[in-house]
Structures are given as structure tokens and as C-alpha cells.
Amino acid sequence: KMFGSLRTSNVLHNARNTKAFHSTRRTEILPLIGVAVVAFVGRYGFKALQRMQQDRIEYEEYLESLPTDGSVPGNPNNVPSQKVLGIDFGTSSLRCAILNDKKASIVEDRDGGRSTPSYVFFEDPSASPLVPVCGRLAKSKLFAGPQEVKSVYSMLANSVNDSDGMLKQMGTAGAGHMIREVAGDAIEKRGIGTIGDCECVLTFSPQFDLNQQEMLVDAAKSAGLIDPLIVCEAVGALIGAEFEGLIGKEMKAKPCVVVDVGHSVTHVSVVENDAIVSSVTVKMGGETLENVLVGLLADKFSKSNDGIDLLSDKLSLQRVHDASFDCIAELTKKSMCDVDIPFITADANGPKHLLESISSGVLESAVNDSIKSNEGVEGDNIEKVFTNMLMKNLEESGKTPFDLGCVLLVGGASRQPMFEKTLKNAVGLLGGEDWREKVLIAVEGDIRAELTAIGASVAIPDE
């Protein structure tokens, strides 16, 4: 009994002690921790708010101290910061670059694109003033729309044969509208003023005469730019390449060849001392590839679908062109591309779909088969065309391959590997493999298409 009573007493004692221990931890320690956390967060939160308030006051004081005339704080001469807009009107697209505080960058349009299709149409060509429809909307109706859609470049280029002056009016109106829409909006969004606050340099094609160059200037003035300057595309590309560090001063000091592969045409120019010495143009470029691929796809579809002609229907033709354009862009990075256009047409048996796989080798072979002699330059494939264009330029300029500082490859369509490969072969035939590796500059990525606009934006010497 004695041991039983003692055991019972110990059990009761332990139970009471355990209960007391748990009661103290749950009801007292946890609330104390909570209070400490709240106090800690509140104290440092209050201090953070005080610091934010002080930073805001200091920032407002800094803004009030800034000059209102656009001058740069800390500049001993108080010279306003230079803002220069570089505008490159290609055969199918517009690219703009802005130089602000000695930094050049491409201006994106309202859709986020680094280039804007330079196509235009007028719903009422007889209206005064002319109201153009430009950009991606105009390009989407290039083959399917009821109105005639043209590129700004083609209207300006063909204005020499314009008897009634309509091409000049439409080209100037379309170019001015595009500059205002693309460059004006982007400049205001960046908060660096308005389009009228910028200096401007436009690039022009080596084909353009003085009247066509003046049309570009008039278009820029109609967009709100004051006293715009002009520079040839090839010269702008070289200036851009030097600015981006792709070529050095020693290279640029020598005669250089600029190969500009655009959408509709390819220009090969010899540039010396920032002036065009000679230039040759052929109708070969991205449009050549697109038209060849459209014909290839339509032929394959016709053979597998009882002779249905996709090219006879405007809507089908537009869709095939759009898909071909995307395919060519994809083939700049891949060797194979699938073209998939569902419900492209229909017959009595139901809807039809186009699905084809296209390789870069097949496309290059088809392009070579389609090339004919053009603009006085002989050649039955891309490589021979490049070779003959280079030889003709050197002959006209009185230069030899070893007089050249560099051969610079630029232009939107030049990103297609077949153009770079064939130009390398052509340059190698003229001066040998070692010489080719020293002089040929074929940069990677989008910068190849943007050098001309960047060069235009930095063409004005910094005062």
C-alpha cells in the first residue's frame, strides 16, 4: 500500500508539472513573440516610409533644378543634348533610329516592330489632302485588297516617269504619314520631346536623282521635321558599321564596297571618303525569294489537288505570300520550314489545306533557276550575279580588290544564308580565300538590317 500510494502521488505530481509547463508556453510565450514581430516590422516600416518621403523631396528638388532648354547638367558649355533621327526607307520597310545623349537605338513602332512595312494605299486617290493607309494594314491588302497597294520606295523611284505628278504626291504623302506615325509616336513615348525637336537625316537609294531626293526631304518636312539632311544608303551603312565597332577607321579610310540586299533590289556600291564612286543595281532580293517560293508552293498544291490554281484567287494568293514571307524569315535560322495554311480553298469535295516542307537548299536551287540577266549584269545564279556586280563596280571606279578596306553586307534580305554564302564565294574568286576573310564583314542578327538607319542617326558630327 505504501509503495502504491507513493507511485500514485508521483504520477499526479508529474501530471500537474507537465500541465503547468504546456500552459505557460502556449498562452504566454507565443503572444509575446507575436508582439515582438509586430513591433519590429512596424519600427522598420515607419523608418522606410520616412526614407521614401525624403527621397521624394530630394527628387522633386532635383527636377526643379534641371534646365528647361534641353541642356545637359554639368556640361561646361551648356550645349543642348543632341537628338538626331535617322530614317531609312527601304524598298519594303521603314526603319528609324534615334541618337539621344550619344546613344543610338532603333525606334519601335506602336506594334513593337523594329521595322514597319512601307506600303501605302489611298481609299480615295482624288481626295485633297490625300489620306494614306500605311504599314501592316496596307501590306495585308497587297494582293487581296480592292485598292492598288504600292511601296513608298516604288512610288518615289517611278516618279521620273510620272506624267501627271500623282506618284510624287502619293509617295510624298505616304512617306510623311509613315514618318509621323512611326517616329513621332515613339519619340513622344520616350519623353524626349516631339519630332520637331529632333534633327533628321534620311537615307536615299543610289538610284535616286536630285528630284527624288528632294521628295524625301519634302516628306520629312510634312511630318514636322525641320531642315532634314540626306545621305546615301551605302554611306550611312558604313557610318553605322564604324559607330557599332564593326569596322575600324583604317578600314573606312580606304575604298569600301557595300552590298545592300533589300526586298526588291540589290545595290552594290563603292564608297570612298563618304561619297559614292560607282554603283550597280539589279532586281534581286527578298522579293525574288518570295515570288519563287509562292510559285513553288502553288505548283505543288496544284499537282496534288486536281489542278487547282491558288494564284487565281486574290485571298488565297495573299495568304500564300504571307506564309512564304514567314517561311523565308524562318529559313534564316533553320534549314527546314513547314508551311501550313489550313482552309486555303475548297472544291466540291470540301475544304483544302496546304502543308509543305521547304528546305533552304530547295529554295536556293529554285531561286538560281529563276534568275536571268538583269540591268546589264550577266549571271545565271546568285553567285555569278554578285561576281559580275563586283567586277563592274571595280572597273567603273578604277579600283582593284586589294585597294578595298572592306566588303560590307547589309540589308534585310541579306540575313538569308544563301546571299551571304554566295557573296563569300564571289569575293573569294576576286581576291582569294585569305583576302576574303580579311575584308568581308557580314554581321549576325538584326543589326545587319539596321546599320543604315543607325548610321543616318550618327551621321551629323557632334558639335
C-alpha positions as MATLAB code, in Angstrom:
seq = 'KMFGSLRTSNVLHNARNTKAFHSTRRTEILPLIGVAVVAFVGRYGFKALQRMQQDRIEYEEYLESLPTDGSVPGNPNNVPSQKVLGIDFGTSSLRCAILNDKKASIVEDRDGGRSTPSYVFFEDPSASPLVPVCGRLAKSKLFAGPQEVKSVYSMLANSVNDSDGMLKQMGTAGAGHMIREVAGDAIEKRGIGTIGDCECVLTFSPQFDLNQQEMLVDAAKSAGLIDPLIVCEAVGALIGAEFEGLIGKEMKAKPCVVVDVGHSVTHVSVVENDAIVSSVTVKMGGETLENVLVGLLADKFSKSNDGIDLLSDKLSLQRVHDASFDCIAELTKKSMCDVDIPFITADANGPKHLLESISSGVLESAVNDSIKSNEGVEGDNIEKVFTNMLMKNLEESGKTPFDLGCVLLVGGASRQPMFEKTLKNAVGLLGGEDWREKVLIAVEGDIRAELTAIGASVAIPDE';
ca = [
       0.000    0.000    0.000;
       2.815    2.335    0.915;
       4.558    1.815   -2.437;
       1.241    2.052   -4.309;
       0.408    5.370   -2.620;
       3.863    6.715   -3.376;
       3.580    5.702   -7.047;
       0.173    7.375   -7.331;
       1.485   10.516   -5.703;
       4.437   10.738   -8.165;
       2.157   10.279  -11.170;
      -0.163   13.058  -10.003;
       2.806   15.311   -9.318;
       4.269   14.747  -12.819;
       0.904   15.340  -14.449;
       0.476   18.633  -12.618;
       4.010   19.757  -13.585;
       3.501   18.808  -17.263;
       0.196   20.681  -17.443;
       1.763   23.763  -15.924;
       4.655   23.692  -18.448;
       2.354   23.451  -21.530;
       0.054   26.168  -20.227;
       2.897   28.679  -19.862;
       4.311   28.055  -23.413;
       1.039   28.286  -25.296;
      -0.632   31.165  -23.576;
       2.303   33.420  -22.801;
       5.390   32.793  -24.996;
       3.685   32.724  -28.452;
       1.774   36.001  -27.920;
       4.993   37.611  -26.730;
       6.747   36.524  -29.929;
       3.861   37.925  -31.994;
       4.042   41.264  -30.253;
       7.802   41.399  -30.827;
       7.412   40.680  -34.563;
       4.733   43.341  -34.984;
       6.877   45.881  -33.146;
       9.920   45.006  -35.256;
       8.047   45.283  -38.572;
       6.280   48.473  -37.521;
       9.509   50.165  -36.440;
      11.385   49.420  -39.662;
       8.319   50.076  -41.815;
       7.994   53.533  -40.278;
      11.678   54.233  -40.966;
      11.288   53.041  -44.575;
       8.367   55.421  -45.102;
      10.480   58.273  -43.725;
      13.313   57.447  -46.148;
      10.903   57.246  -49.108;
       9.441   60.636  -48.207;
      12.922   62.168  -48.021;
      13.920   60.606  -51.366;
      10.783   62.020  -52.997;
      11.540   65.514  -51.695;
      15.133   65.319  -52.949;
      13.985   64.048  -56.390;
      11.473   66.900  -56.735;
      14.203   69.387  -55.834;
      16.472   67.799  -58.473;
      13.773   68.098  -61.152;
      13.231   71.754  -60.318;
      16.975   72.364  -60.680;
      17.129   70.934  -64.237;
      17.361   73.483  -67.104;
      14.242   73.808  -69.242;
      16.090   74.399  -72.542;
      17.252   70.793  -73.022;
      20.826   71.481  -71.964;
      22.844   68.851  -70.146;
      23.566   69.424  -66.411;
      27.282   69.576  -65.747;
      28.125   70.471  -69.344;
      30.658   73.349  -69.063;
      29.460   74.870  -72.346;
      25.791   74.265  -71.554;
      25.283   72.709  -75.027;
      21.819   71.147  -75.579;
      21.938   67.347  -75.855;
      21.878   66.227  -79.487;
      18.803   64.337  -80.683;
      19.058   63.048  -84.249;
      16.502   60.904  -86.029;
      17.879   58.543  -88.696;
      15.305   57.331  -91.239;
      15.938   54.512  -93.716;
      13.226   53.997  -96.336;
      13.951   50.575  -97.799;
      12.191   49.009 -100.739;
       9.617   47.380  -98.454;
      10.132   48.677  -94.904;
      10.870   51.766  -92.864;
      13.447   51.726  -90.073;
      14.086   54.613  -87.718;
      16.909   55.128  -85.226;
      17.295   57.864  -82.645;
      20.536   59.309  -81.312;
      19.978   60.669  -77.810;
      22.834   61.568  -75.462;
      25.324   59.882  -77.819;
      23.449   56.554  -77.717;
      21.843   55.278  -80.934;
      18.939   52.830  -80.810;
      16.234   51.570  -83.160;
      12.793   53.116  -82.706;
       9.998   50.563  -82.330;
       6.616   51.272  -83.872;
       3.312   51.101  -81.980;
       3.100   47.336  -82.641;
       6.553   46.773  -81.129;
       8.184   46.108  -84.505;
      11.742   47.247  -85.212;
      10.704   47.874  -88.809;
       7.403   48.893  -90.393;
       6.170   47.765  -93.835;
       6.403   50.829  -96.075;
       3.327   50.028  -98.136;
       0.531   52.513  -98.718;
      -2.821   52.830 -100.429;
      -5.430   55.573 -100.717;
      -9.126   54.809 -100.363;
      -9.850   57.988 -102.313;
      -6.918   58.973 -104.564;
      -8.834   62.081 -105.678;
      -9.242   63.470 -102.141;
      -7.479   66.650 -101.090;
      -5.490   66.343  -98.991;
      -4.588   62.719  -99.642;
      -5.274   60.421  -96.680;
      -2.978   57.375  -96.833;
      -3.397   53.969  -95.190;
       0.083   52.671  -94.362;
       2.074   49.953  -92.644;
       0.915   46.445  -91.815;
      -2.698   47.126  -92.746;
      -1.661   48.202  -96.241;
       0.653   45.199  -96.644;
      -2.161   42.821  -95.643;
      -4.094   44.062  -98.703;
      -1.173   43.950 -101.121;
      -2.764   41.168 -103.182;
      -6.239   40.818 -101.693;
      -7.469   44.405 -101.405;
      -9.623   46.310 -103.872;
      -7.233   49.292 -103.840;
      -3.836   49.363 -105.508;
      -1.162   48.984 -102.830;
       2.370   50.192 -103.521;
       5.546   50.682 -101.547;
       6.693   54.233 -100.855;
      10.041   53.362 -102.434;
       8.454   52.222 -105.702;
       6.330   55.373 -105.961;
       9.362   57.607 -105.425;
      11.543   55.507 -107.754;
       8.966   55.529 -110.559;
       8.066   59.217 -110.196;
      10.531   60.065 -113.009;
       8.016   58.575 -115.460;
       5.033   60.237 -113.766;
       3.289   62.460 -116.297;
       0.545   63.877 -114.049;
       2.526   64.072 -110.804;
       0.247   61.685 -108.901;
       3.014   59.254 -107.939;
       5.018   62.140 -106.490;
       2.037   63.378 -104.480;
       1.121   59.919 -103.196;
       4.715   58.958 -102.435;
       5.368   62.168 -100.518;
       2.069   61.898  -98.602;
       2.666   58.245  -97.734;
       6.268   58.796  -96.636;
       5.360   61.800  -94.499;
       2.482   59.951  -92.841;
       4.702   56.968  -92.010;
       7.457   59.137  -90.530;
       4.927   60.971  -88.377;
       3.214   57.769  -87.230;
       6.339   55.704  -86.500;
       8.960   58.201  -85.394;
       6.682   60.859  -83.910;
       4.815   58.469  -81.604;
       7.991   56.723  -80.458;
       9.801   59.967  -79.657;
       6.896   61.243  -77.564;
       6.622   57.925  -75.698;
      10.312   58.119  -74.808;
       9.726   61.509  -73.257;
      12.466   63.261  -75.219;
      10.248   65.888  -76.806;
       8.441   65.957  -80.119;
       9.501   65.101  -83.641;
      10.120   68.792  -84.300;
      12.751   68.860  -81.544;
      14.974   66.410  -83.442;
      17.443   66.887  -86.207;
      16.923   64.404  -89.035;
      18.984   62.511  -91.603;
      17.250   60.456  -94.302;
      18.917   57.828  -96.457;
      18.267   57.625 -100.185;
      18.816   54.924 -102.771;
      21.877   55.161 -105.055;
      19.321   55.142 -107.887;
      17.592   58.350 -106.757;
      18.260   61.560 -108.663;
      18.102   65.048 -107.131;
      14.325   65.357 -107.671;
      13.647   62.066 -105.885;
      15.952   63.037 -103.037;
      14.051   66.315 -102.723;
      10.794   64.358 -102.485;
      12.136   62.538  -99.429;
      13.075   65.854  -97.853;
       9.590   67.255  -98.553;
       8.010   64.179  -96.972;
      10.085   64.629  -93.810;
       9.134   68.317  -93.636;
       5.442   67.424  -93.940;
       5.888   65.163  -90.893;
       7.118   68.114  -88.809;
      10.906   67.758  -89.201;
      12.898   70.938  -89.761;
      15.665   71.141  -92.379;
      16.265   67.374  -92.736;
      19.536   66.231  -94.292;
      20.085   63.290  -96.660;
      22.835   60.699  -97.089;
      23.175   57.759  -99.484;
      22.243   54.377  -98.006;
      25.677   52.866  -98.614;
      27.405   55.782  -96.878;
      25.000   55.520  -93.932;
      25.683   51.790  -93.619;
      29.445   52.372  -93.402;
      28.996   55.124  -90.803;
      26.751   52.791  -88.783;
      29.276   49.951  -89.023;
      32.027   52.211  -87.698;
      29.784   53.505  -84.897;
      28.961   49.933  -83.848;
      32.647   48.960  -83.879;
      32.307   46.514  -86.790;
      34.942   48.279  -88.860;
      37.823   50.494  -87.801;
      38.920   53.898  -89.055;
      41.722   52.327  -91.077;
      39.240   50.167  -92.993;
      36.816   53.049  -93.581;
      39.659   55.314  -94.767;
      40.087   53.039  -97.789;
      37.551   52.491 -100.601;
      34.847   50.098  -99.365;
      32.189   48.040 -101.113;
      28.689   47.991  -99.603;
      26.403   45.155 -100.729;
      22.826   46.077  -99.759;
      20.372   43.221 -100.363;
      16.900   44.684  -99.970;
      13.443   43.348 -100.650;
      13.100   44.353 -104.296;
      16.631   45.230 -105.410;
      20.292   44.725 -104.531;
      22.715   47.646 -104.645;
      26.470   47.117 -104.811;
      28.341   50.403 -104.311;
      31.933   51.533 -103.956;
      32.237   54.245 -101.277;
      35.308   56.445 -100.820;
      35.560   59.423  -98.451;
      31.829   59.137  -97.648;
      30.868   59.517 -101.312;
      29.573   57.059 -103.912;
      32.238   56.330 -106.540;
      30.239   53.744 -108.511;
      27.072   51.726 -108.011;
      25.271   48.837 -109.729;
      21.667   47.777 -109.053;
      19.862   44.571 -110.004;
      16.314   43.425 -109.371;
      17.171   40.657 -106.949;
      16.363   40.425 -103.259;
      13.856   39.155 -100.735;
      11.000   39.619 -103.194;
      12.771   37.279 -105.596;
      12.811   34.564 -102.942;
       9.189   35.225 -102.002;
       7.889   35.062 -105.574;
       9.860   31.878 -106.263;
       8.520   30.219 -103.116;
       4.938   31.294 -103.890;
       5.222   29.706 -107.325;
       6.791   26.571 -105.860;
       4.028   26.128 -103.264;
       1.255   26.840 -105.765;
       2.709   24.313 -108.215;
       2.987   21.598 -105.559;
      -0.582   22.283 -104.403;
      -1.935   22.190 -107.951;
      -0.300   18.831 -108.681;
      -1.767   17.200 -105.578;
      -5.243   18.786 -105.823;
      -6.543   18.166 -109.352;
      -5.019   21.297 -110.898;
      -6.486   23.902 -108.502;
      -4.761   27.246 -109.155;
      -4.234   29.169 -105.898;
      -2.802   32.174 -107.718;
      -6.095   32.934 -109.464;
      -7.847   33.774 -106.187;
      -6.797   37.067 -104.509;
      -7.382   35.913 -100.944;
      -5.515   32.638 -101.465;
      -2.681   34.496 -103.177;
      -2.375   36.888 -100.220;
      -2.251   34.000  -97.733;
       0.407   32.145  -99.738;
       2.532   35.300  -99.941;
       2.213   35.919  -96.190;
       3.159   32.314  -95.416;
       6.090   32.471  -97.856;
       7.384   35.652  -96.210;
       7.276   33.969  -92.785;
       8.923   30.827  -94.161;
      11.831   32.795  -95.657;
      12.335   34.568  -92.334;
      12.369   31.211  -90.520;
      14.877   29.772  -93.007;
      17.396   32.412  -91.907;
      17.740   30.414  -88.675;
      16.753   26.886  -89.719;
      17.480   24.618  -92.656;
      13.874   23.360  -92.912;
      10.487   25.024  -92.520;
       6.905   23.722  -92.611;
       4.372   25.872  -94.489;
       0.909   25.178  -93.084;
      -2.114   27.066  -94.464;
      -5.412   25.468  -93.401;
      -8.584   26.002  -95.440;
      -6.662   27.694  -98.246;
      -9.510   26.943 -100.681;
     -12.356   24.492 -101.278;
     -13.992   22.489 -104.034;
     -16.968   20.150 -104.382;
     -15.232   17.610 -102.132;
     -14.718   20.057  -99.258;
     -12.017   22.347  -97.874;
      -8.397   22.076  -98.938;
      -5.281   22.624  -96.840;
      -1.717   23.446  -97.883;
       1.063   21.698  -95.981;
       4.572   21.537  -97.406;
       8.098   21.244  -96.011;
      10.627   23.561  -97.639;
      14.401   23.340  -97.170;
      16.865   26.174  -97.713;
      18.627   24.047 -100.358;
      15.434   23.559 -102.362;
      14.670   27.285 -102.180;
      18.180   28.283 -103.283;
      18.046   25.879 -106.209;
      14.680   27.272 -107.303;
      15.949   30.863 -106.999;
      19.024   30.105 -109.103;
      16.786   28.553 -111.758;
      14.690   31.727 -111.896;
      17.491   34.290 -112.135;
      18.065   35.826 -115.549;
      20.322   38.576 -116.868;
      19.261   41.904 -115.418;
      20.214   45.563 -115.670;
      23.163   44.786 -117.926;
      24.785   42.414 -115.409;
      25.141   38.871 -116.672;
      24.628   35.875 -114.399;
      22.528   32.734 -114.255;
      22.799   32.220 -110.470;
      23.239   34.358 -107.372;
      26.994   33.834 -107.104;
      27.641   34.885 -110.707;
      25.399   37.923 -110.300;
      27.401   39.034 -107.252;
      30.709   38.331 -109.028;
      29.751   40.376 -112.072;
      28.364   43.245 -109.978;
      31.621   43.444 -108.005;
      33.760   43.320 -111.152;
      31.687   46.010 -112.876;
      31.967   48.301 -109.819;
      35.714   47.860 -109.596;
      36.066   48.542 -113.311;
      33.956   51.729 -113.170;
      35.708   53.018 -110.045;
      39.198   52.156 -111.259;
      39.932   50.083 -108.151;
      41.417   46.637 -107.638;
      40.251   44.158 -104.973;
      43.374   44.885 -102.926;
      42.577   48.612 -102.771;
      39.488   47.863 -100.687;
      39.245   48.282  -96.942;
      36.188   46.050  -96.541;
      33.170   44.486  -98.232;
      30.150   45.162  -96.003;
      26.985   43.059  -96.347;
      23.788   44.809  -95.164;
      20.060   44.863  -95.897;
      17.049   42.994  -94.572;
      17.173   40.172  -97.127;
      20.925   39.680  -96.620;
      20.100   37.657  -93.492;
      19.101   34.810  -95.797;
      22.120   32.414  -95.716;
      22.177   31.888  -99.483;
      23.099   35.543 -100.078;
      25.921   35.513  -97.522;
      27.298   32.204  -98.834;
      27.270   33.226 -102.479;
      28.775   36.660 -101.721;
      31.614   34.956  -99.821;
      32.288   32.780 -102.842;
      32.201   35.788 -105.189;
      34.600   37.800 -103.018;
      36.898   34.772 -102.746;
      37.035   34.462 -106.547;
      38.199   38.071 -106.844;
      40.892   38.165 -104.176;
      41.411   34.683 -102.796;
      40.283   32.969  -99.602;
      42.697   34.788  -97.256;
      41.719   38.178  -98.630;
      38.045   37.308  -98.311;
      38.383   36.540  -94.607;
      40.108   39.889  -94.035;
      37.675   42.174  -95.839;
      34.204   40.594  -95.766;
      32.045   41.972  -92.928;
      28.797   40.007  -92.546;
      27.447   40.732  -89.060;
      24.942   38.491  -87.338;
      21.348   39.177  -86.348;
      19.005   42.114  -86.973;
      21.836   44.654  -86.805;
      22.649   43.809  -90.439;
      19.298   45.285  -91.473;
      19.550   48.238  -89.069;
      23.044   49.594  -89.740;
      21.812   52.085  -92.348;
      19.268   53.701  -90.004;
      21.791   53.770  -87.137;
      24.396   55.296  -89.448;
      21.966   58.017  -90.503;
      21.272   58.904  -86.865;
      25.007   59.405  -86.149;
      25.926   60.995  -89.489;
      25.822   64.558  -88.109;
      29.107   65.372  -86.344;
      28.674   66.047  -82.637;
      29.204   69.762  -82.176;
];
